[in-house]
PDB file of C-alpha atoms in Angstrom:
ATOM      1  CA  LEU H  29     260.495 202.396  72.137  1.00 45.00           C
ATOM      2  CA  THR H  30     257.921 204.475  70.260  1.00 50.00           C
ATOM      3  CA  THR H  31     260.647 206.207  68.278  1.00 55.00           C
ATOM      4  CA  GLY H  32     262.244 202.883  67.430  1.00 49.00           C
ATOM      5  CA  LEU H  33     258.955 201.320  66.301  1.00 50.00           C
ATOM      6  CA  THR H  34     257.959 204.391  64.284  1.00 52.00           C
ATOM      7  CA  SER H  35     261.194 204.311  62.300  1.00 49.00           C
ATOM      8  CA  ARG H  36     260.613 200.644  61.446  1.00 48.00           C
ATOM      9  CA  VAL H  37     256.893 200.811  60.548  1.00 53.00           C
ATOM     10  CA  GLY H  38     256.407 199.802  56.931  1.00 49.00           C
ATOM     11  CA  SER H  39     259.662 197.928  56.695  1.00 52.00           C
ATOM     12  CA  ILE H  40     260.429 195.557  59.551  1.00 51.00           C
ATOM     13  CA  VAL H  41     257.193 196.288  61.421  1.00 49.00           C
ATOM     14  CA  GLN H  42     254.074 195.783  59.292  1.00 53.00           C
ATOM     15  CA  GLY H  43     251.461 198.132  60.685  1.00 53.00           C
ATOM     16  CA  ARG H  44     250.637 201.745  61.483  1.00 62.00           C
ATOM     17  CA  MET H  45     251.350 204.090  64.391  1.00 56.00           C
ATOM     18  CA  GLU H  46     248.461 206.238  65.605  1.00 63.00           C
ATOM     19  CA  SER H  47     248.807 208.469  68.685  1.00 56.00           C
ATOM     20  CA  GLY H  48     251.594 206.276  70.091  1.00 58.00           C
ATOM     21  CA  ILE H  49     249.669 203.036  69.485  1.00 64.00           C
ATOM     22  CA  LEU H  50     250.873 200.406  67.033  1.00 64.00           C
ATOM     23  CA  TYR H  51     248.137 198.849  64.891  1.00 70.00           C
ATOM     24  CA  THR H  52     249.112 195.772  62.931  1.00 76.00           C
ATOM     25  CA  ASN H  53     247.909 195.386  59.352  1.00 75.00           C
ATOM     26  CA  THR H  54     245.874 192.350  60.368  1.00 79.00           C
ATOM     27  CA  TYR H  55     244.053 194.328  63.070  1.00 80.00           C
ATOM     28  CA  ILE H  56     243.433 197.244  60.711  1.00 80.00           C
ATOM     29  CA  GLU H  57     242.056 194.954  58.014  1.00 83.00           C
ATOM     30  CA  ARG H  58     239.810 193.230  60.556  1.00 86.00           C
ATOM     31  CA  GLN H  59     238.451 196.594  61.718  1.00 85.00           C
ATOM     32  CA  GLU H  60     237.854 197.757  58.140  1.00 87.00           C
ATOM     33  CA  ALA H  61     236.056 194.512  57.335  1.00 90.00           C
ATOM     34  CA  CYS H  62     233.875 194.894  60.425  1.00 90.00           C
ATOM     35  CA  ILE H  63     233.026 198.493  59.540  1.00 89.00           C
ATOM     36  CA  ARG H  64     232.328 197.648  55.892  1.00 90.00           C
ATOM     37  CA  GLY H  65     230.145 194.698  56.837  1.00 91.00           C
ATOM     38  CA  ALA H  66     228.154 196.615  59.433  1.00 91.00           C
ATOM     39  CA  PHE H  67     227.471 199.594  57.193  1.00 91.00           C
ATOM     40  CA  SER H  68     226.854 197.574  54.026  1.00 89.00           C
ATOM     41  CA  GLY H  69     223.993 195.762  55.724  1.00 89.00           C
ATOM     42  CA  LEU H  70     222.072 198.970  56.447  1.00 91.00           C
ATOM     43  CA  THR H  71     218.963 199.832  54.460  1.00 90.00           C
ATOM     44  CA  ARG H  72     218.015 203.045  56.283  1.00 90.00           C
ATOM     45  CA  PRO H  73     219.837 205.900  58.089  1.00 91.00           C
ATOM     46  CA  MET H  74     221.577 204.857  61.266  1.00 91.00           C
ATOM     47  CA  ALA H  75     223.457 206.731  63.971  1.00 92.00           C
ATOM     48  CA  VAL H  76     227.072 205.597  64.207  1.00 91.00           C
ATOM     49  CA  ALA H  77     226.774 205.520  67.992  1.00 91.00           C
ATOM     50  CA  ASP H  78     224.070 202.835  67.705  1.00 92.00           C
ATOM     51  CA  LEU H  79     226.346 200.677  65.551  1.00 90.00           C
ATOM     52  CA  GLN H  80     229.249 201.334  67.884  1.00 88.00           C
ATOM     53  CA  ALA H  81     227.238 199.968  70.793  1.00 89.00           C
ATOM     54  CA  VAL H  82     226.825 196.675  68.907  1.00 90.00           C
ATOM     55  CA  PHE H  83     230.118 196.257  67.029  1.00 89.00           C
ATOM     56  CA  ASP H  84     232.533 198.139  69.322  1.00 88.00           C
ATOM     57  CA  PHE H  85     234.585 199.763  66.547  1.00 86.00           C
ATOM     58  CA  ASP H  86     238.049 201.056  67.354  1.00 84.00           C
ATOM     59  CA  GLU H  87     237.343 204.799  67.459  1.00 83.00           C
ATOM     60  CA  SER H  88     240.903 205.707  66.522  1.00 80.00           C
ATOM     61  CA  LEU H  89     240.621 203.838  63.240  1.00 81.00           C
ATOM     62  CA  PHE H  90     236.921 204.417  62.555  1.00 85.00           C
ATOM     63  CA  GLU H  91     236.888 207.810  60.817  1.00 85.00           C
ATOM     64  CA  PRO H  92     239.868 207.248  58.461  1.00 84.00           C
ATOM     65  CA  ALA H  93     238.542 203.776  57.633  1.00 86.00           C
ATOM     66  CA  VAL H  94     235.061 205.041  56.749  1.00 89.00           C
ATOM     67  CA  THR H  95     236.489 207.947  54.738  1.00 89.00           C
ATOM     68  CA  ALA H  96     238.653 205.553  52.722  1.00 89.00           C
ATOM     69  CA  LEU H  97     235.765 203.143  52.127  1.00 90.00           C
ATOM     70  CA  LEU H  98     233.450 205.926  50.939  1.00 91.00           C
ATOM     71  CA  LYS H  99     236.119 207.457  48.701  1.00 91.00           C
ATOM     72  CA  SER H 100     236.935 204.107  47.078  1.00 91.00           C
ATOM     73  CA  GLY H 101     233.274 203.315  46.498  1.00 89.00           C
ATOM     74  CA  ARG H 102     233.440 200.098  48.513  1.00 88.00           C
ATOM     75  CA  LEU H 103     230.901 201.674  50.874  1.00 90.00           C
ATOM     76  CA  LYS H 104     228.045 203.470  49.139  1.00 92.00           C
ATOM     77  CA  GLY H 105     226.252 206.226  51.041  1.00 92.00           C
ATOM     78  CA  THR H 106     226.823 209.509  52.825  1.00 91.00           C
ATOM     79  CA  MET H 107     228.050 210.384  56.298  1.00 89.00           C
ATOM     80  CA  ALA H 108     226.645 213.449  58.064  1.00 88.00           C
ATOM     81  CA  GLY H 109     228.642 214.586  61.079  1.00 86.00           C
ATOM     82  CA  LYS H 110     231.895 213.325  62.510  1.00 83.00           C
ATOM     83  CA  GLY H 111     233.035 210.359  64.535  1.00 79.00           C
ATOM     84  CA  MET H 112     230.570 208.566  66.781  1.00 83.00           C
ATOM     85  CA  ARG H 113     228.085 211.477  66.523  1.00 86.00           C
ATOM     86  CA  ALA H 114     227.661 211.027  62.782  1.00 89.00           C
ATOM     87  CA  THR H 115     224.725 209.471  60.920  1.00 92.00           C
ATOM     88  CA  PHE H 116     225.203 207.222  57.921  1.00 93.00           C
ATOM     89  CA  THR H 117     222.629 207.129  55.114  1.00 93.00           C
ATOM     90  CA  PRO H 118     223.089 204.183  52.737  1.00 93.00           C
ATOM     91  CA  ALA H 119     222.824 204.859  49.010  1.00 94.00           C
ATOM     92  CA  ILE H 120     220.111 202.226  48.644  1.00 93.00           C
ATOM     93  CA  PHE H 121     217.906 204.211  51.026  1.00 93.00           C
ATOM     94  CA  SER H 122     218.523 207.528  49.241  1.00 91.00           C
ATOM     95  CA  ASP H 123     217.800 205.919  45.880  1.00 93.00           C
ATOM     96  CA  SER H 124     214.549 204.291  47.010  1.00 93.00           C
ATOM     97  CA  GLN H 125     213.553 207.512  48.777  1.00 93.00           C
ATOM     98  CA  LEU H 126     214.008 209.581  45.620  1.00 93.00           C
ATOM     99  CA  LYS H 127     212.203 206.957  43.547  1.00 95.00           C
ATOM    100  CA  ALA H 128     209.211 207.052  45.910  1.00 95.00           C
ATOM    101  CA  VAL H 129     209.144 210.864  45.751  1.00 95.00           C
ATOM    102  CA  ASN H 130     209.236 210.911  41.941  1.00 95.00           C
ATOM    103  CA  THR H 131     206.529 208.246  41.661  1.00 96.00           C
ATOM    104  CA  PHE H 132     204.157 210.086  43.999  1.00 96.00           C
ATOM    105  CA  TYR H 133     204.898 213.421  42.356  1.00 96.00           C
ATOM    106  CA  LYS H 134     204.297 212.163  38.803  1.00 95.00           C
ATOM    107  CA  GLN H 135     201.061 210.415  39.770  1.00 94.00           C
ATOM    108  CA  ASN H 136     199.568 213.350  41.671  1.00 94.00           C
ATOM    109  CA  GLY H 137     201.200 216.496  40.321  1.00 94.00           C
ATOM    110  CA  TYR H 138     202.265 217.492  43.825  1.00 96.00           C
ATOM    111  CA  ILE H 139     203.771 216.097  47.011  1.00 96.00           C
ATOM    112  CA  GLU H 140     202.975 217.326  50.498  1.00 96.00           C
ATOM    113  CA  PHE H 141     205.830 218.237  52.805  1.00 95.00           C
ATOM    114  CA  SER H 142     204.185 216.043  55.457  1.00 94.00           C
ATOM    115  CA  THR H 143     204.312 213.084  53.037  1.00 95.00           C
ATOM    116  CA  ALA H 144     207.992 213.724  52.360  1.00 95.00           C
ATOM    117  CA  ASP H 145     208.561 213.939  56.106  1.00 93.00           C
ATOM    118  CA  LYS H 146     207.019 210.472  56.524  1.00 92.00           C
ATOM    119  CA  MET H 147     209.545 209.248  53.954  1.00 91.00           C
ATOM    120  CA  LEU H 148     212.237 210.368  56.437  1.00 88.00           C
ATOM    121  CA  ILE H 149     213.314 213.274  54.247  1.00 91.00           C
ATOM    122  CA  ASN H 150     215.043 216.016  56.207  1.00 87.00           C
ATOM    123  CA  ASN H 151     214.048 219.572  55.275  1.00 91.00           C
ATOM    124  CA  PRO H 152     211.342 218.465  52.778  1.00 94.00           C
ATOM    125  CA  LYS H 153     210.939 221.895  51.209  1.00 95.00           C
ATOM    126  CA  GLY H 154     214.655 222.261  50.466  1.00 95.00           C
ATOM    127  CA  PHE H 155     215.026 218.638  49.338  1.00 94.00           C
ATOM    128  CA  LEU H 156     212.045 218.731  46.951  1.00 95.00           C
ATOM    129  CA  THR H 157     213.045 222.111  45.533  1.00 95.00           C
ATOM    130  CA  LYS H 158     216.532 220.778  44.806  1.00 93.00           C
ATOM    131  CA  GLU H 159     215.467 217.402  43.374  1.00 93.00           C
ATOM    132  CA  LEU H 160     212.373 218.443  41.423  1.00 94.00           C
ATOM    133  CA  GLY H 161     213.737 221.823  40.392  1.00 88.00           C
ATOM    134  CA  SER H 162     212.099 223.604  37.477  1.00 88.00           C
ATOM    135  CA  THR H 163     209.296 221.027  37.117  1.00 95.00           C
ATOM    136  CA  GLY H 164     207.329 222.885  39.789  1.00 95.00           C
ATOM    137  CA  PHE H 165     207.508 225.226  42.758  1.00 95.00           C
ATOM    138  CA  ALA H 166     207.184 225.201  46.536  1.00 95.00           C
ATOM    139  CA  LEU H 167     204.003 226.275  48.310  1.00 95.00           C
ATOM    140  CA  ARG H 168     203.446 226.595  52.048  1.00 92.00           C
ATOM    141  CA  SER H 169     202.275 222.982  52.378  1.00 92.00           C
ATOM    142  CA  ALA H 170     203.578 221.146  49.311  1.00 96.00           C
ATOM    143  CA  PHE H 171     205.675 221.148  46.170  1.00 97.00           C
ATOM    144  CA  ALA H 172     203.331 221.551  43.179  1.00 96.00           C
ATOM    145  CA  SER H 173     204.065 220.704  39.552  1.00 96.00           C
ATOM    146  CA  ASN H 174     203.733 223.092  36.650  1.00 95.00           C
ATOM    147  CA  SER H 175     201.216 220.642  35.128  1.00 94.00           C
ATOM    148  CA  LEU H 176     198.911 221.266  38.082  1.00 95.00           C
ATOM    149  CA  VAL H 177     199.002 224.986  37.293  1.00 94.00           C
ATOM    150  CA  ASP H 178     198.392 224.272  33.605  1.00 94.00           C
ATOM    151  CA  ASN H 179     195.285 222.251  34.457  1.00 94.00           C
ATOM    152  CA  VAL H 180     193.874 225.015  36.664  1.00 94.00           C
ATOM    153  CA  ASP H 181     194.770 227.654  34.067  1.00 93.00           C
ATOM    154  CA  ALA H 182     192.952 225.762  31.303  1.00 94.00           C
ATOM    155  CA  GLN H 183     189.758 225.529  33.356  1.00 93.00           C
ATOM    156  CA  VAL H 184     189.983 229.173  34.389  1.00 91.00           C
ATOM    157  CA  GLU H 185     190.440 230.233  30.774  1.00 89.00           C
ATOM    158  CA  GLU H 186     187.405 228.193  29.694  1.00 90.00           C
ATOM    159  CA  ALA H 187     185.241 229.702  32.442  1.00 89.00           C
ATOM    160  CA  VAL H 188     186.372 233.234  31.620  1.00 85.00           C
ATOM    161  CA  SER H 189     185.596 232.731  27.927  1.00 85.00           C
ATOM    162  CA  THR H 190     181.958 232.030  28.840  1.00 86.00           C
ATOM    163  CA  GLY H 191     181.784 234.849  31.384  1.00 85.00           C
ATOM    164  CA  THR H 192     181.446 232.399  34.312  1.00 87.00           C
ATOM    165  CA  ILE H 193     182.840 232.727  37.823  1.00 91.00           C
ATOM    166  CA  ILE H 194     185.041 229.781  38.866  1.00 91.00           C
ATOM    167  CA  ASP H 195     186.249 228.702  42.306  1.00 93.00           C
ATOM    168  CA  VAL H 196     189.588 226.903  41.960  1.00 93.00           C
ATOM    169  CA  ALA H 197     189.521 225.422  45.489  1.00 93.00           C
ATOM    170  CA  PRO H 198     187.612 222.271  44.366  1.00 93.00           C
ATOM    171  CA  LEU H 199     190.131 221.800  41.540  1.00 93.00           C
ATOM    172  CA  LEU H 200     193.046 221.525  43.970  1.00 94.00           C
ATOM    173  CA  PRO H 201     193.977 218.982  46.671  1.00 93.00           C
ATOM    174  CA  PRO H 202     191.907 219.512  49.857  1.00 92.00           C
ATOM    175  CA  PHE H 203     194.940 220.106  52.083  1.00 92.00           C
ATOM    176  CA  MET H 204     195.876 223.274  50.173  1.00 93.00           C
ATOM    177  CA  ASP H 205     194.845 226.440  51.975  1.00 92.00           C
ATOM    178  CA  ALA H 206     193.891 229.917  50.765  1.00 91.00           C
ATOM    179  CA  HIS H 207     197.558 230.986  50.531  1.00 92.00           C
ATOM    180  CA  ASP H 208     198.327 228.011  48.283  1.00 94.00           C
ATOM    181  CA  HIS H 209     195.302 228.810  46.107  1.00 94.00           C
ATOM    182  CA  ALA H 210     196.472 232.399  45.693  1.00 91.00           C
ATOM    183  CA  ALA H 211     200.044 231.300  44.881  1.00 92.00           C
ATOM    184  CA  ILE H 212     198.836 228.908  42.179  1.00 93.00           C
ATOM    185  CA  LEU H 213     196.527 231.512  40.635  1.00 92.00           C
ATOM    186  CA  GLN H 214     199.433 233.963  40.447  1.00 90.00           C
ATOM    187  CA  LYS H 215     201.197 231.499  38.137  1.00 91.00           C
ATOM    188  CA  CYS H 216     198.222 231.048  35.799  1.00 90.00           C
ATOM    189  CA  ALA H 217     198.913 232.778  32.483  1.00 88.00           C
ATOM    190  CA  SER H 218     195.256 233.682  31.947  1.00 83.00           C
ATOM    191  CA  ILE H 219     195.242 235.579  35.249  1.00 82.00           C
ATOM    192  CA  ALA H 220     198.736 237.043  35.080  1.00 70.00           C
ATOM    193  CA  LYS H 221     197.621 239.216  32.162  1.00 68.00           C
ATOM    194  CA  GLY H 222     195.258 240.962  34.577  1.00 63.00           C
ATOM    195  CA  LYS H 223     192.980 242.387  31.868  1.00 71.00           C
ATOM    196  CA  THR H 224     190.142 239.866  31.696  1.00 76.00           C
ATOM    197  CA  THR H 225     189.872 238.570  35.272  1.00 80.00           C
ATOM    198  CA  ARG H 226     189.957 239.554  38.924  1.00 83.00           C
ATOM    199  CA  VAL H 227     190.809 237.233  41.825  1.00 84.00           C
ATOM    200  CA  MET H 228     188.546 237.522  44.852  1.00 83.00           C
ATOM    201  CA  ALA H 229     188.586 235.729  48.208  1.00 81.00           C
ATOM    202  CA  GLN H 230     191.916 234.136  47.115  1.00 84.00           C
ATOM    203  CA  SER H 231     190.284 231.333  45.115  1.00 87.00           C
ATOM    204  CA  LEU H 232     187.450 232.920  43.097  1.00 88.00           C
ATOM    205  CA  VAL H 233     188.259 234.007  39.563  1.00 89.00           C
ATOM    206  CA  VAL H 234     185.753 236.565  38.302  1.00 87.00           C
ATOM    207  CA  PRO H 235     185.651 237.656  34.634  1.00 83.00           C
ATOM    208  CA  VAL H 236     185.853 241.411  34.103  1.00 81.00           C
ATOM    209  CA  SER H 237     182.889 241.040  31.731  1.00 78.00           C
ATOM    210  CA  TRP H 238     180.811 239.635  34.590  1.00 77.00           C
ATOM    211  CA  ILE H 239     181.788 242.528  36.845  1.00 74.00           C
ATOM    212  CA  LYS H 240     180.854 244.960  34.067  1.00 80.00           C
ATOM    213  CA  LYS H 241     177.426 243.352  33.683  1.00 79.00           C
ATOM    214  CA  CYS H 242     176.879 243.572  37.434  1.00 79.00           C
ATOM    215  CA  SER H 243     177.896 247.232  37.425  1.00 80.00           C
ATOM    216  CA  GLU H 244     175.532 247.959  34.550  1.00 79.00           C
ATOM    217  CA  TYR H 245     172.698 246.088  36.247  1.00 79.00           C
ATOM    218  CA  ILE H 246     173.274 247.882  39.552  1.00 85.00           C
ATOM    219  CA  GLY H 247     173.540 251.227  37.758  1.00 85.00           C
ATOM    220  CA  THR H 248     170.275 250.644  35.882  1.00 84.00           C
ATOM    221  CA  ALA H 249     168.519 249.395  39.022  1.00 84.00           C
ATOM    222  CA  ALA H 250     169.740 252.393  41.004  1.00 86.00           C
ATOM    223  CA  LYS H 251     168.563 254.810  38.297  1.00 86.00           C
ATOM    224  CA  ASN H 252     165.143 253.159  38.114  1.00 86.00           C
ATOM    225  CA  ASP H 253     164.807 253.301  41.893  1.00 86.00           C
ATOM    226  CA  ALA H 254     165.878 256.931  41.907  1.00 87.00           C
ATOM    227  CA  ASP H 255     163.319 257.785  39.201  1.00 83.00           C
ATOM    228  CA  ARG H 256     160.565 255.931  41.039  1.00 86.00           C
ATOM    229  CA  LEU H 257     161.366 257.585  44.356  1.00 88.00           C
ATOM    230  CA  SER H 258     161.548 260.984  42.655  1.00 86.00           C
ATOM    231  CA  LYS H 259     158.082 260.521  41.156  1.00 86.00           C
ATOM    232  CA  GLU H 260     156.671 259.292  44.451  1.00 84.00           C
ATOM    233  CA  LEU H 261     158.149 262.298  46.235  1.00 85.00           C
ATOM    234  CA  ALA H 262     156.747 264.693  43.601  1.00 82.00           C
ATOM    235  CA  THR H 263     153.313 263.118  43.971  1.00 83.00           C
ATOM    236  CA  GLU H 264     153.442 263.501  47.752  1.00 80.00           C
ATOM    237  CA  VAL H 265     154.528 267.139  47.455  1.00 78.00           C
ATOM    238  CA  ARG H 266     151.689 267.934  45.032  1.00 78.00           C
ATOM    239  CA  ALA H 267     149.210 266.185  47.307  1.00 79.00           C
ATOM    240  CA  GLU H 268     150.373 268.221  50.291  1.00 76.00           C
ATOM    241  CA  ARG H 269     150.101 271.492  48.345  1.00 74.00           C
ATOM    242  CA  GLY H 270     146.599 270.609  47.160  1.00 69.00           C
ATOM    243  CA  GLY H 271     145.534 269.971  50.722  1.00 61.00           C
ATOM    244  CA  ASP H 272     146.889 273.366  51.835  1.00 59.00           C
ATOM    245  CA  GLU H 273     144.944 275.177  49.092  1.00 58.00           C
ATOM    246  CA  ASP H 274     141.695 273.467  50.115  1.00 57.00           C
ATOM    247  CA  ASP H 275     142.216 274.713  53.644  1.00 55.00           C
TER     248      ASP H 275
END
């Protein structure tokens, strides 16, 4: 019977044979319509198994139907995984997700990985690095823009030109830690030269001129103290010798 039906599918028999089961065109179209309708109504990622529990898709037809719908563009989104264990992410969600990321990033000059996580972004560090690319770089806690570095660099350069120490921690978002501070300072052009500044305690930028003044001050103070102590010692020695002669 199966052999006879298979030889007639597409001519006398309008339908499709799958694993010894005959599916009529009407049934296939009804399943495709059900799948398209269910997935088109989604606005956020959804596990296929959860949809299956509600709509009871025919599992034999599900995967080829979804693949065809995605390929034709009639269903917009991406499918991660296979069969009932897959997760579908609609294009409208991905688009709004990326828009929210770009808006936050442009307004603040950075975006925390924890913020991206709340936006339901998987692997925030990898996602932001891929989407934002050369506009910035990844830190331990966030993706920072090059403009944020430029702002810090400008203030560091101004402080150095006046021989003033500057702590960059107050210039950066409070969630950034010492490692983030150090990473940002490494990208500052005024510090990368390494001839006019020194970084201390991971966030303090100290002008070399300031260090030189301190060294000169300490050297002078040490010399003055040494001279004073030498004179005091000489006076004590002379006093002791005078006392011995009197005896």
